[in-house]
Coordinates of C-alpha atoms and ligand atoms in Angstrom, one line a residue:
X1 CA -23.4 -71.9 16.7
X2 CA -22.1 -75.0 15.0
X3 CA -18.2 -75.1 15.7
X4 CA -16.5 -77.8 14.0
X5 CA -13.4 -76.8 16.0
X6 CA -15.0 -75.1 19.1
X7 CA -13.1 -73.1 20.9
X8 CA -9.4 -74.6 19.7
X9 CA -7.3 -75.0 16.4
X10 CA -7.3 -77.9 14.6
X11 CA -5.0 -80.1 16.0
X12 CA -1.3 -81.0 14.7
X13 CA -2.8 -84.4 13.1
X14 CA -5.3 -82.8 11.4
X15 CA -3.1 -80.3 9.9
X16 CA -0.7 -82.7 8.6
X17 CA -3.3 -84.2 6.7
X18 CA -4.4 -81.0 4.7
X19 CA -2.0 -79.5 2.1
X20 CA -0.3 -76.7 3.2
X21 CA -2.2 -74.0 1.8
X22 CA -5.5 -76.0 3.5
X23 CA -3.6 -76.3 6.8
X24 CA -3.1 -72.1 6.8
X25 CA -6.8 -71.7 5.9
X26 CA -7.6 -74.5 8.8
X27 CA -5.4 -72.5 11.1
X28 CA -6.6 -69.0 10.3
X29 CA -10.4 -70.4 10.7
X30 CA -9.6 -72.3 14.0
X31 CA -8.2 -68.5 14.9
X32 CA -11.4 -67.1 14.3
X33 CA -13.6 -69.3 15.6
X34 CA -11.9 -68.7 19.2
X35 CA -12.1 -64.6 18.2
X36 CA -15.6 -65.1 17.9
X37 CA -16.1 -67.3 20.8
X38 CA -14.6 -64.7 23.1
X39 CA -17.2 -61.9 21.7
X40 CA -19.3 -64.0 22.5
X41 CA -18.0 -64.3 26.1
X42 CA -17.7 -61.0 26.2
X43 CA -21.4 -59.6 24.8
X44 CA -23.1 -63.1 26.5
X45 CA -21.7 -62.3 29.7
X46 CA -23.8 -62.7 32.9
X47 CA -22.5 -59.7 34.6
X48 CA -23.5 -57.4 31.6
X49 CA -27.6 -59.4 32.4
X50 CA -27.0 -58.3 36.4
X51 CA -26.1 -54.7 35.7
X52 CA -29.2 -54.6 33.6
X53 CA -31.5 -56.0 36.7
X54 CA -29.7 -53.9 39.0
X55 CA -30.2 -50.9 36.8
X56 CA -33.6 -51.4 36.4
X57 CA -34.1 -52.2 40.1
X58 CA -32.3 -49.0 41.7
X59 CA -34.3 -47.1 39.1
X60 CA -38.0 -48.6 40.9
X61 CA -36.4 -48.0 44.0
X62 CA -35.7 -44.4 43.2
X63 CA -39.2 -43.9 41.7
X64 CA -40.5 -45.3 45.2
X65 CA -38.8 -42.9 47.1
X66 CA -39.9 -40.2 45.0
X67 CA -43.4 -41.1 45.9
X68 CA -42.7 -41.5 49.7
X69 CA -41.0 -38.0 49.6
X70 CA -43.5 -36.5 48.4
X71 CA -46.1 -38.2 51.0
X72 CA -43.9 -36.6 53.5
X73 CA -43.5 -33.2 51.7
X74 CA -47.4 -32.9 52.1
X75 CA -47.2 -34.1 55.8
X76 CA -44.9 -31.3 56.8
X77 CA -46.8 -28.7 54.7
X78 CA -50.0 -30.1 56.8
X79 CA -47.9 -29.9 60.0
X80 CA -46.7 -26.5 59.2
X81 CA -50.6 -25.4 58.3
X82 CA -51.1 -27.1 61.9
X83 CA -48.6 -25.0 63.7
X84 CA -49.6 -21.8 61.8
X85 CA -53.3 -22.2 63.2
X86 CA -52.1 -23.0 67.1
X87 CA -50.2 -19.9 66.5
X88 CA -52.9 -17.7 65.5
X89 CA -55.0 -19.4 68.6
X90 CA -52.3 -18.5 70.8
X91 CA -52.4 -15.4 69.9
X92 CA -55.8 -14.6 69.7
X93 CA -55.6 -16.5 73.6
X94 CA -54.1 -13.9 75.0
X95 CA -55.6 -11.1 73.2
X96 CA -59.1 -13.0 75.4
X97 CA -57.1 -13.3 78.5
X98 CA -55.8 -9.6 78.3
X99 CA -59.0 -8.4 78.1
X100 CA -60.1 -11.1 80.8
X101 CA -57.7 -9.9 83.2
X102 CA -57.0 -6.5 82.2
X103 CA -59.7 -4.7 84.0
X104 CA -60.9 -2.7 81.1
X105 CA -63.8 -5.4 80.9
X106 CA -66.3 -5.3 83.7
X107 CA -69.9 -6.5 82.5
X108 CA -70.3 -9.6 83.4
X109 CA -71.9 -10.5 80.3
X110 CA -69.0 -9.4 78.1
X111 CA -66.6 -11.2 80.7
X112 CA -68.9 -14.6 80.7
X113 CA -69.0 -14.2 76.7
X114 CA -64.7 -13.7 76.6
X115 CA -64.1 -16.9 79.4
X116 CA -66.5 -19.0 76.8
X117 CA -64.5 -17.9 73.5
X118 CA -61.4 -18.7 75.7
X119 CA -62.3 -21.8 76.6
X120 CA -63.3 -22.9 73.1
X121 CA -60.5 -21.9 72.1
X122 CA -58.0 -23.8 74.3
X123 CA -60.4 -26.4 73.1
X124 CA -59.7 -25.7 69.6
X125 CA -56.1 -25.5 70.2
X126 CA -56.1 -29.2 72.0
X127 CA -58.1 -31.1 69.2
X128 CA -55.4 -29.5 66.6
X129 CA -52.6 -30.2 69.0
X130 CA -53.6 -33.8 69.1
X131 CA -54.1 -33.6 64.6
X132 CA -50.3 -32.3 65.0
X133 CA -49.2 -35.3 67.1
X134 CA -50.4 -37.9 64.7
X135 CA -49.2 -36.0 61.6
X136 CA -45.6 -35.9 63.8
X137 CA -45.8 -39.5 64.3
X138 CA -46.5 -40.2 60.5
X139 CA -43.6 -38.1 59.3
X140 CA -41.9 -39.9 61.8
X141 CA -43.1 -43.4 60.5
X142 CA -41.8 -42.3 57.0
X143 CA -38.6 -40.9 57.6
X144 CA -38.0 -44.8 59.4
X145 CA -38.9 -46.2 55.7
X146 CA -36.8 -43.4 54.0
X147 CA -33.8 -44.5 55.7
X148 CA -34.3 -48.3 55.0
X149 CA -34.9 -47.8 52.2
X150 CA -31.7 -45.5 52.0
X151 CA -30.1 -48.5 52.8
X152 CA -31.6 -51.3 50.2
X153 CA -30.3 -48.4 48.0
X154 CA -26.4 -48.2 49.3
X155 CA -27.1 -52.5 49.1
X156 CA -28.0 -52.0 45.3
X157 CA -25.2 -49.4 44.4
X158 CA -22.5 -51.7 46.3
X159 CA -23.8 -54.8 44.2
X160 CA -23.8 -52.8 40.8
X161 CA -20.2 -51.8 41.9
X162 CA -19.5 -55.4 42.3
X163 CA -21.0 -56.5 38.9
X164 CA -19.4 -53.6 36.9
X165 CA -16.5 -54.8 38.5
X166 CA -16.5 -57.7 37.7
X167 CA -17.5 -57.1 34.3
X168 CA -14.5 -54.7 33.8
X169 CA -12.1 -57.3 34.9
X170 CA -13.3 -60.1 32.6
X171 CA -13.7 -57.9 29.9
X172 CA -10.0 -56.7 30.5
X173 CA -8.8 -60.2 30.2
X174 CA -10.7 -61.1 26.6
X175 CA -8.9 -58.0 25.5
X176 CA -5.9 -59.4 26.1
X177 CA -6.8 -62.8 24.5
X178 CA -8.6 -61.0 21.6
X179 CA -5.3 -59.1 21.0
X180 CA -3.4 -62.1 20.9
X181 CA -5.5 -64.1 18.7
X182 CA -5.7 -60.8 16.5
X183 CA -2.0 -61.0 16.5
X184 CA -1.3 -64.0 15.6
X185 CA -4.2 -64.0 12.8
X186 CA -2.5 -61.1 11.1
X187 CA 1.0 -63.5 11.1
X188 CA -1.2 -66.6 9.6
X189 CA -2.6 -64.5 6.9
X190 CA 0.6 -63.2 5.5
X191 CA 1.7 -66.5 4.0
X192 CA -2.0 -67.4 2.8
X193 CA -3.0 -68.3 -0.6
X194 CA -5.2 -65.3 -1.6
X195 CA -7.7 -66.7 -3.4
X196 CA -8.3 -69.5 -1.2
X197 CA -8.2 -66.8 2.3
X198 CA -11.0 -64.7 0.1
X199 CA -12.7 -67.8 -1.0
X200 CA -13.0 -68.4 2.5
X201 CA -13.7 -64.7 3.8
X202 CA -16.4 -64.8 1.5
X203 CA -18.3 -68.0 2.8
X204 CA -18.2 -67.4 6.4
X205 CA -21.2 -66.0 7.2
X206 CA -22.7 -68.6 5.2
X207 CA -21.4 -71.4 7.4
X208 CA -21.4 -69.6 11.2
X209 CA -17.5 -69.4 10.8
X210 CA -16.8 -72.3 9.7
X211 CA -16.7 -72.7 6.2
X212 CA -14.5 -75.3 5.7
X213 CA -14.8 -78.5 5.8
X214 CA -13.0 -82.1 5.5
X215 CA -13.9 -84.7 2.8
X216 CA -13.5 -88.0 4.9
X217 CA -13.9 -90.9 2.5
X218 CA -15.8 -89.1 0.0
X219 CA -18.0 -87.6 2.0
X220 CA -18.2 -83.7 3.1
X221 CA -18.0 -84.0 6.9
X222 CA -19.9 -80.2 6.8
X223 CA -23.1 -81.6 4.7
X224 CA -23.0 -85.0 5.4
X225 CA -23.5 -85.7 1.9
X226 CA -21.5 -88.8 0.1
X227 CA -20.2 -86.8 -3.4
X228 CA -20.0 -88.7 -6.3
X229 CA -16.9 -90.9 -7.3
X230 CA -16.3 -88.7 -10.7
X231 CA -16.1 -85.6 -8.3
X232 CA -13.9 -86.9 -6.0
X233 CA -11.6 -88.1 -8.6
X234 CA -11.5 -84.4 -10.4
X235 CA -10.8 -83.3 -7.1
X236 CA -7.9 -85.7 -6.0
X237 CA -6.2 -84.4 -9.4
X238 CA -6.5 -80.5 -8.5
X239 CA -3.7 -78.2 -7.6
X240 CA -2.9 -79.0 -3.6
X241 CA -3.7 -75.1 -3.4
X242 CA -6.6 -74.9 -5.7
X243 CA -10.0 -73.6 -4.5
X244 CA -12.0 -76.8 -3.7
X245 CA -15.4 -76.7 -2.7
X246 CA -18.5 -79.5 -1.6
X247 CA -20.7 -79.5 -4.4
X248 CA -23.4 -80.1 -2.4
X249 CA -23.1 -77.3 0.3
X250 CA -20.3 -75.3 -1.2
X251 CA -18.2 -75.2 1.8
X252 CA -14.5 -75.0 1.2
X253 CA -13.0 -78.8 1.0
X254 CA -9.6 -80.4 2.9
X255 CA -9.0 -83.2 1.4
Ligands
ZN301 ZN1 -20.7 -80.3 1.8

């Protein structure tokens, strides 16, 4: 943005030297120039950037623990299948040793063929035990990750807090300052020429907010441009309130 006034009004001096009607359009530009300075402040503000980055971080975070939950979802649903089978060997354990010790078995083939199906099935039940055990650990191993990773989490929410915030508050304080200027633009308008305020309204965008300009020994101090000694002369003999403009870059002429 070029500002020819950045950020202030012009200055006492410089009003004195423009004629009054000049100085009111000098004063309602410097007004908003410093209204558009603080929307500026206000939509370029680094806390607004942060919440974005923090957004987008808790977000990959979240999707992360999705994908961990899930890991451990499957785990316990394996451990679970695990459980179900010792189970069933338990039980089909002491259907064997019932019959083993029960008495109702006496061959001693049939007895020889139940101790072997008991005994590979204690074997069974160990080599699955010891599957269980490692599972265990692993949903162990992940639950440790879930909680740090609960905790980056609270460490990301607390900083978003902080930002927002910190946004909030800043954003508070350019109200304040926007309803001042506003107020005090509304005031300088009221005694504005009206051609020159909608000569003026009308070239802002043109000019970044600054359409007017000083003519500082014949030269436009907006284009740069020396003007010609016959304009300058027709425009030392215009109405102190007439609508004066560079004929070079058209911005609106103090002189
Ligand atoms: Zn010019």
């Amino acid at each position: 943005m070029v500002a020819r006034y950045p950020g202030r009004p012009p200055t006492e001096d410089e009003n004195r030297l423009a004629s009054q009607a000049y100085e009111q359009i000098l004063r309602i530009q410097g007004l908003d120039v410093a209204i558009m300075q603080l929307r500026h402040r206000s939509d370029g503000h680094p806390a607004r950037a942060r919440l974005g980055e923090l957004g987008a971080a808790l977000a990959e975070h979240d999707e992360s623990v999705a994908v961990i939950e899930q890991r451990r979802h499957e785990l316990q649903r394996e451990q679970k299948r695990l459980d179900d089978e010792v189970a069933s060997i338990e039980a089909r354990r002491r259907d064997v040793d019932g019959k083993l010790y029960g008495g109702q078995v006496t061959a001693s083939k049939e007895l020889l063929a139940l101790q072997d199906e008991a005994a590979s099935l204690l074997d069974r039940q160990t080599r699955i035990e010891d599957d269980d055990l490692v599972v265990m650990e692993r949903v162990e191993e992940i639950e440790g990750e879930l909680a740090d990773l609960a905790d980056r989490r609270a460490e990301l929410e607390r900083q978003r807090a902080e930002s927002q915030a910190e946004l909030d508050t800043a954003l508070a304080e350019i109200r304040t300052e926007l309803e001042a200027l506003e107020a005090e633009r509304t005031v300088a308008v009221e005694p504005a020429s009206a051609e020159l305020l909608e000569r003026y309204e009308s070239l802002r965008s043109q000019f970044d907010g600054v359409p007017v300009a000083r003519l500082v020994n014949g030269r436009c101090d907006g284009c740069h441009i020396q003007l010609s000694a016959v304009a300058v002369d027709r425009m030392a003999k215009m109405a102190d309130d007439a609508v004066v403009t560079c004929e070079e870059c058209g911005r609106l002429l103090v002189r």
